[in-house]
PDB file of C-alpha atoms and ligand atoms in Angstrom:
ATOM      1  CA  UNK F   1       6.491   5.773 -18.126  1.00  0.00           C
ATOM      2  CA  UNK F   2       8.831   8.696 -17.428  1.00  0.00           C
ATOM      3  CA  UNK F   3       9.059  10.179 -13.967  1.00  0.00           C
ATOM      4  CA  UNK F   4       7.664  13.434 -15.472  1.00  0.00           C
ATOM      5  CA  UNK F   5       4.363  11.712 -16.207  1.00  0.00           C
ATOM      6  CA  UNK F   6       3.953  10.181 -12.772  1.00  0.00           C
ATOM      7  CA  UNK F   7       2.964  13.283 -10.775  1.00  0.00           C
ATOM      8  CA  UNK F   8       0.118  13.878 -13.211  1.00  0.00           C
ATOM      9  CA  UNK F   9      -0.994  10.242 -13.005  1.00  0.00           C
ATOM     10  CA  UNK F  10      -1.001  10.391  -9.201  1.00  0.00           C
ATOM     11  CA  UNK F  11      -2.924  13.687  -9.194  1.00  0.00           C
ATOM     12  CA  UNK F  12      -5.533  11.982 -11.346  1.00  0.00           C
ATOM     13  CA  UNK F  13      -5.591   8.876  -9.101  1.00  0.00           C
ATOM     14  CA  UNK F  14      -5.934  11.068  -5.988  1.00  0.00           C
ATOM     15  CA  UNK F  15      -8.963  12.789  -7.517  1.00  0.00           C
ATOM     16  CA  UNK F  16     -10.463   9.433  -8.513  1.00  0.00           C
ATOM     17  CA  UNK F  17      -9.852   7.963  -5.059  1.00  0.00           C
ATOM     18  CA  UNK F  18     -11.460  10.924  -3.271  1.00  0.00           C
ATOM     19  CA  UNK F  19     -14.521  10.589  -5.543  1.00  0.00           C
ATOM     20  CA  UNK F  20     -14.638   6.791  -5.167  1.00  0.00           C
ATOM     21  CA  UNK F  21     -14.492   6.893  -1.363  1.00  0.00           C
ATOM     22  CA  UNK F  22     -16.915   9.826  -1.161  1.00  0.00           C
ATOM     23  CA  UNK F  23     -18.481   9.953   2.298  1.00  0.00           C
ATOM     24  CA  UNK F  24     -18.063   6.212   2.842  1.00  0.00           C
ATOM     25  CA  UNK F  25     -16.203   5.370   6.050  1.00  0.00           C
ATOM     26  CA  UNK F  26     -16.350   1.553   5.956  1.00  0.00           C
ATOM     27  CA  UNK F  27     -12.767   0.395   6.170  1.00  0.00           C
ATOM     28  CA  UNK F  28     -13.053  -2.840   4.202  1.00  0.00           C
ATOM     29  CA  UNK F  29     -15.121  -1.320   1.397  1.00  0.00           C
ATOM     30  CA  UNK F  30     -12.738   1.631   1.036  1.00  0.00           C
ATOM     31  CA  UNK F  31      -9.627  -0.560   1.163  1.00  0.00           C
ATOM     32  CA  UNK F  32     -11.102  -2.919  -1.458  1.00  0.00           C
ATOM     33  CA  UNK F  33     -11.949  -0.076  -3.851  1.00  0.00           C
ATOM     34  CA  UNK F  34      -8.578   1.583  -3.309  1.00  0.00           C
ATOM     35  CA  UNK F  35      -6.695  -1.663  -4.042  1.00  0.00           C
ATOM     36  CA  UNK F  36      -8.687  -2.070  -7.274  1.00  0.00           C
ATOM     37  CA  UNK F  37      -8.130   1.562  -8.302  1.00  0.00           C
ATOM     38  CA  UNK F  38      -4.368   1.291  -7.798  1.00  0.00           C
ATOM     39  CA  UNK F  39      -4.019  -2.153  -9.393  1.00  0.00           C
ATOM     40  CA  UNK F  40      -5.852  -1.087 -12.541  1.00  0.00           C
ATOM     41  CA  UNK F  41      -4.620   2.523 -12.566  1.00  0.00           C
ATOM     42  CA  UNK F  42      -0.864   2.058 -12.183  1.00  0.00           C
ATOM     43  CA  UNK F  43       1.130   0.218 -14.865  1.00  0.00           C
ATOM     44  CA  UNK F  44       3.311  -2.845 -14.267  1.00  0.00           C
ATOM     45  CA  UNK F  45       1.907  -4.098 -10.964  1.00  0.00           C
ATOM     46  CA  UNK F  46       1.416  -7.753 -10.057  1.00  0.00           C
ATOM     47  CA  UNK F  47      -0.136  -7.126  -6.630  1.00  0.00           C
ATOM     48  CA  UNK F  48      -1.680  -4.183  -4.755  1.00  0.00           C
ATOM     49  CA  UNK F  49      -3.292  -4.398  -1.362  1.00  0.00           C
ATOM     50  CA  UNK F  50      -3.403  -3.945   2.372  1.00  0.00           C
ATOM     51  CA  UNK F  51      -2.168  -5.541   5.546  1.00  0.00           C
ATOM     52  CA  UNK F  52      -3.729  -4.336   8.815  1.00  0.00           C
ATOM     53  CA  UNK F  53      -1.963  -4.487  12.158  1.00  0.00           C
ATOM     54  CA  UNK F  54      -3.351  -6.806  14.805  1.00  0.00           C
ATOM     55  CA  UNK F  55      -0.995  -6.528  17.791  1.00  0.00           C
ATOM     56  CA  UNK F  56       2.445  -7.880  16.814  1.00  0.00           C
ATOM     57  CA  UNK F  57       1.458  -9.031  13.321  1.00  0.00           C
ATOM     58  CA  UNK F  58       0.140  -7.674  10.040  1.00  0.00           C
ATOM     59  CA  UNK F  59      -2.899  -9.526   8.696  1.00  0.00           C
ATOM     60  CA  UNK F  60      -3.869  -9.636   5.019  1.00  0.00           C
ATOM     61  CA  UNK F  61      -6.635  -7.213   3.988  1.00  0.00           C
ATOM     62  CA  UNK F  62      -8.348  -6.405   0.676  1.00  0.00           C
ATOM     63  CA  UNK F  63      -6.072  -6.785  -2.368  1.00  0.00           C
ATOM     64  CA  UNK F  64      -5.864  -7.399  -6.109  1.00  0.00           C
ATOM     65  CA  UNK F  65      -3.506 -10.040  -7.485  1.00  0.00           C
ATOM     66  CA  UNK F  66      -2.618 -13.607  -6.592  1.00  0.00           C
ATOM     67  CA  UNK F  67      -3.370 -15.053  -3.133  1.00  0.00           C
ATOM     68  CA  UNK F  68      -0.806 -13.869  -0.579  1.00  0.00           C
ATOM     69  CA  UNK F  69       0.605 -14.822   2.818  1.00  0.00           C
ATOM     70  CA  UNK F  70      -1.881 -14.009   5.573  1.00  0.00           C
ATOM     71  CA  UNK F  71       0.234 -13.069   8.600  1.00  0.00           C
ATOM     72  CA  UNK F  72       3.520 -11.118   8.656  1.00  0.00           C
ATOM     73  CA  UNK F  73       5.175 -10.355  12.011  1.00  0.00           C
ATOM     74  CA  UNK F  74       6.093  -6.664  12.513  1.00  0.00           C
ATOM     75  CA  UNK F  75       9.786  -6.413  11.587  1.00  0.00           C
ATOM     76  CA  UNK F  76       9.671  -9.293   9.064  1.00  0.00           C
ATOM     77  CA  UNK F  77       9.583  -8.953   5.288  1.00  0.00           C
ATOM     78  CA  UNK F  78       9.273  -5.666   3.416  1.00  0.00           C
ATOM     79  CA  UNK F  79       5.815  -5.083   4.933  1.00  0.00           C
ATOM     80  CA  UNK F  80       6.909  -5.768   8.498  1.00  0.00           C
ATOM     81  CA  UNK F  81      10.009  -3.605   8.018  1.00  0.00           C
ATOM     82  CA  UNK F  82       7.927  -0.619   6.806  1.00  0.00           C
ATOM     83  CA  UNK F  83       5.549  -1.121   9.750  1.00  0.00           C
ATOM     84  CA  UNK F  84       8.435  -1.298  12.250  1.00  0.00           C
ATOM     85  CA  UNK F  85      10.182   1.788  10.822  1.00  0.00           C
ATOM     86  CA  UNK F  86       7.004   3.798  10.248  1.00  0.00           C
ATOM     87  CA  UNK F  87       8.403   4.952   6.901  1.00  0.00           C
ATOM     88  CA  UNK F  88       7.906   3.926   3.274  1.00  0.00           C
ATOM     89  CA  UNK F  89      10.276   1.184   2.074  1.00  0.00           C
ATOM     90  CA  UNK F  90      11.281   0.897  -1.597  1.00  0.00           C
ATOM     91  CA  UNK F  91      12.978  -2.331  -2.646  1.00  0.00           C
ATOM     92  CA  UNK F  92      14.423  -2.071  -6.197  1.00  0.00           C
ATOM     93  CA  UNK F  93      15.337  -5.773  -6.298  1.00  0.00           C
ATOM     94  CA  UNK F  94      13.591  -8.123  -3.884  1.00  0.00           C
ATOM     95  CA  UNK F  95      16.310 -10.753  -4.426  1.00  0.00           C
ATOM     96  CA  UNK F  96      18.727  -8.378  -2.708  1.00  0.00           C
ATOM     97  CA  UNK F  97      16.486  -7.630   0.273  1.00  0.00           C
ATOM     98  CA  UNK F  98      17.266 -10.533   2.610  1.00  0.00           C
ATOM     99  CA  UNK F  99      14.124 -10.143   4.716  1.00  0.00           C
ATOM    100  CA  UNK F 100      11.803 -10.225   1.683  1.00  0.00           C
ATOM    101  CA  UNK F 101       8.916 -12.701   1.984  1.00  0.00           C
ATOM    102  CA  UNK F 102       8.248 -14.223  -1.434  1.00  0.00           C
ATOM    103  CA  UNK F 103       4.513 -14.591  -1.933  1.00  0.00           C
ATOM    104  CA  UNK F 104       4.803 -14.496  -5.701  1.00  0.00           C
ATOM    105  CA  UNK F 105       7.939 -15.765  -7.458  1.00  0.00           C
ATOM    106  CA  UNK F 106       7.339 -13.223 -10.244  1.00  0.00           C
ATOM    107  CA  UNK F 107       7.740 -10.209  -7.967  1.00  0.00           C
ATOM    108  CA  UNK F 108      10.975  -8.294  -8.645  1.00  0.00           C
ATOM    109  CA  UNK F 109      10.469  -4.942  -6.905  1.00  0.00           C
ATOM    110  CA  UNK F 110       8.230  -3.741  -4.110  1.00  0.00           C
ATOM    111  CA  UNK F 111       7.078  -0.605  -2.285  1.00  0.00           C
ATOM    112  CA  UNK F 112       5.365  -0.576   1.102  1.00  0.00           C
ATOM    113  CA  UNK F 113       3.729   2.559   2.565  1.00  0.00           C
ATOM    114  CA  UNK F 114       2.815   2.484   6.272  1.00  0.00           C
ATOM    115  CA  UNK F 115      -0.562   3.854   7.370  1.00  0.00           C
ATOM    116  CA  UNK F 116      -0.041   5.975  10.456  1.00  0.00           C
ATOM    117  CA  UNK F 117      -2.677   7.739  12.551  1.00  0.00           C
ATOM    118  CA  UNK F 118      -2.144   9.244  15.998  1.00  0.00           C
ATOM    119  CA  UNK F 119       1.461   7.974  15.836  1.00  0.00           C
ATOM    120  CA  UNK F 120       0.251   4.376  15.570  1.00  0.00           C
ATOM    121  CA  UNK F 121       0.903   2.117  12.587  1.00  0.00           C
ATOM    122  CA  UNK F 122      -2.516   0.821  11.562  1.00  0.00           C
ATOM    123  CA  UNK F 123      -1.254  -1.237   8.641  1.00  0.00           C
ATOM    124  CA  UNK F 124       0.495  -0.935   5.298  1.00  0.00           C
ATOM    125  CA  UNK F 125      -0.250  -0.518   1.601  1.00  0.00           C
ATOM    126  CA  UNK F 126       1.890  -2.998  -0.374  1.00  0.00           C
ATOM    127  CA  UNK F 127       2.642  -2.793  -4.115  1.00  0.00           C
ATOM    128  CA  UNK F 128       4.553  -5.489  -6.050  1.00  0.00           C
ATOM    129  CA  UNK F 129       5.893  -5.352  -9.601  1.00  0.00           C
ATOM    130  CA  UNK F 130       7.314  -7.991 -11.956  1.00  0.00           C
ATOM    131  CA  UNK F 131       9.777  -5.304 -13.170  1.00  0.00           C
ATOM    132  CA  UNK F 132      12.991  -4.538 -11.282  1.00  0.00           C
ATOM    133  CA  UNK F 133      13.320  -0.979  -9.983  1.00  0.00           C
ATOM    134  CA  UNK F 134       9.667  -0.186 -10.745  1.00  0.00           C
ATOM    135  CA  UNK F 135       9.145   2.298  -7.884  1.00  0.00           C
ATOM    136  CA  UNK F 136      10.764   5.712  -7.411  1.00  0.00           C
ATOM    137  CA  UNK F 137      10.320   8.892  -5.376  1.00  0.00           C
ATOM    138  CA  UNK F 138       7.338   9.986  -7.486  1.00  0.00           C
ATOM    139  CA  UNK F 139       5.616   6.676  -6.626  1.00  0.00           C
ATOM    140  CA  UNK F 140       6.462   7.131  -2.958  1.00  0.00           C
ATOM    141  CA  UNK F 141       5.021  10.661  -2.853  1.00  0.00           C
ATOM    142  CA  UNK F 142       1.985   9.641  -4.921  1.00  0.00           C
ATOM    143  CA  UNK F 143       1.124   6.576  -2.845  1.00  0.00           C
ATOM    144  CA  UNK F 144       1.681   8.395   0.449  1.00  0.00           C
ATOM    145  CA  UNK F 145      -0.897  10.944  -0.753  1.00  0.00           C
ATOM    146  CA  UNK F 146      -3.339   8.144  -1.649  1.00  0.00           C
ATOM    147  CA  UNK F 147      -2.879   6.638   1.828  1.00  0.00           C
ATOM    148  CA  UNK F 148      -3.518  10.079   3.374  1.00  0.00           C
ATOM    149  CA  UNK F 149      -6.836  10.325   1.485  1.00  0.00           C
ATOM    150  CA  UNK F 150      -7.759   6.813   2.695  1.00  0.00           C
ATOM    151  CA  UNK F 151      -6.903   7.671   6.308  1.00  0.00           C
ATOM    152  CA  UNK F 152      -8.985  10.881   6.213  1.00  0.00           C
ATOM    153  CA  UNK F 153     -12.124   8.767   5.756  1.00  0.00           C
ATOM    154  CA  UNK F 154     -11.172   6.618   8.726  1.00  0.00           C
ATOM    155  CA  UNK F 155     -10.743   9.683  10.916  1.00  0.00           C
ATOM    156  CA  UNK F 156     -14.320  10.624  10.121  1.00  0.00           C
ATOM    157  CA  UNK F 157     -15.657   7.223  11.134  1.00  0.00           C
ATOM    158  CA  UNK F 158     -16.133   5.640  14.546  1.00  0.00           C
ATOM    159  CA  UNK F 159     -14.676   2.382  13.338  1.00  0.00           C
ATOM    160  CA  UNK F 160     -11.528   1.235  15.080  1.00  0.00           C
ATOM    161  CA  UNK F 161      -9.381  -0.383  12.389  1.00  0.00           C
ATOM    162  CA  UNK F 162      -7.706  -2.762  14.783  1.00  0.00           C
ATOM    163  CA  UNK F 163     -10.962  -4.175  16.044  1.00  0.00           C
ATOM    164  CA  UNK F 164     -12.293  -5.024  12.597  1.00  0.00           C
TER     165      UNK F 164
HETATM  166  N1  LIG M 201       6.719  -9.442  -0.138  1.00  0.00           N
HETATM  167  C1  LIG M 201       6.037  -9.020   1.056  1.00  0.00           C
HETATM  168  C2  LIG M 201       4.990 -10.015   1.460  1.00  0.00           C
HETATM  169  C3  LIG M 201       3.621  -9.676   0.997  1.00  0.00           C
HETATM  170  S1  LIG M 201       3.375  -9.963  -0.624  1.00  0.00           S
HETATM  171  O1  LIG M 201       4.348  -9.280  -1.456  1.00  0.00           O
HETATM  172  C4  LIG M 201       1.852  -9.639  -1.105  1.00  0.00           C
HETATM  173  C5  LIG M 201       7.033  -8.803   2.184  1.00  0.00           C
HETATM  174  O2  LIG M 201       8.201  -9.125   2.033  1.00  0.00           O
HETATM  175  O3  LIG M 201       6.624  -8.303   3.221  1.00  0.00           O
END
């Protein structure tokens, strides 16, 4: 896929996600559907899913792909690094990211988007690929938009993500 095609793909995914979530505000249901939409909608992924923050750790949430590690301390791994920095982290080659936590030996590149509301990191969206250098700026922008759509539904609900 060329980077020219990606913005269009993400526009389409954003529309699909907004329709899929609709008025639903249940966190787990929305996260599960979003993980499935991304996993089946984006090419060359081996894993797509969520970790939610519970105090000093990230805990595994809904995902698609092989079973994954359950708890990741903030600051550890690609996920914990994105959560600590509060910014998206792109890792072109996981073998060259010393802090990387290998859940799946096939994973070669990774992108983690933090979910931030009211200046608090609520969790992260994690994407893994078996291809090196799979993720670029178009993926970052596209996935940050998908996370924004997901977080809008949460804002409308009374559910506190960290107490789920
Ligand atoms: N590789 C991640 C761990 C989670 S799995 O990829 C699903 C990390 O380094 O944080």
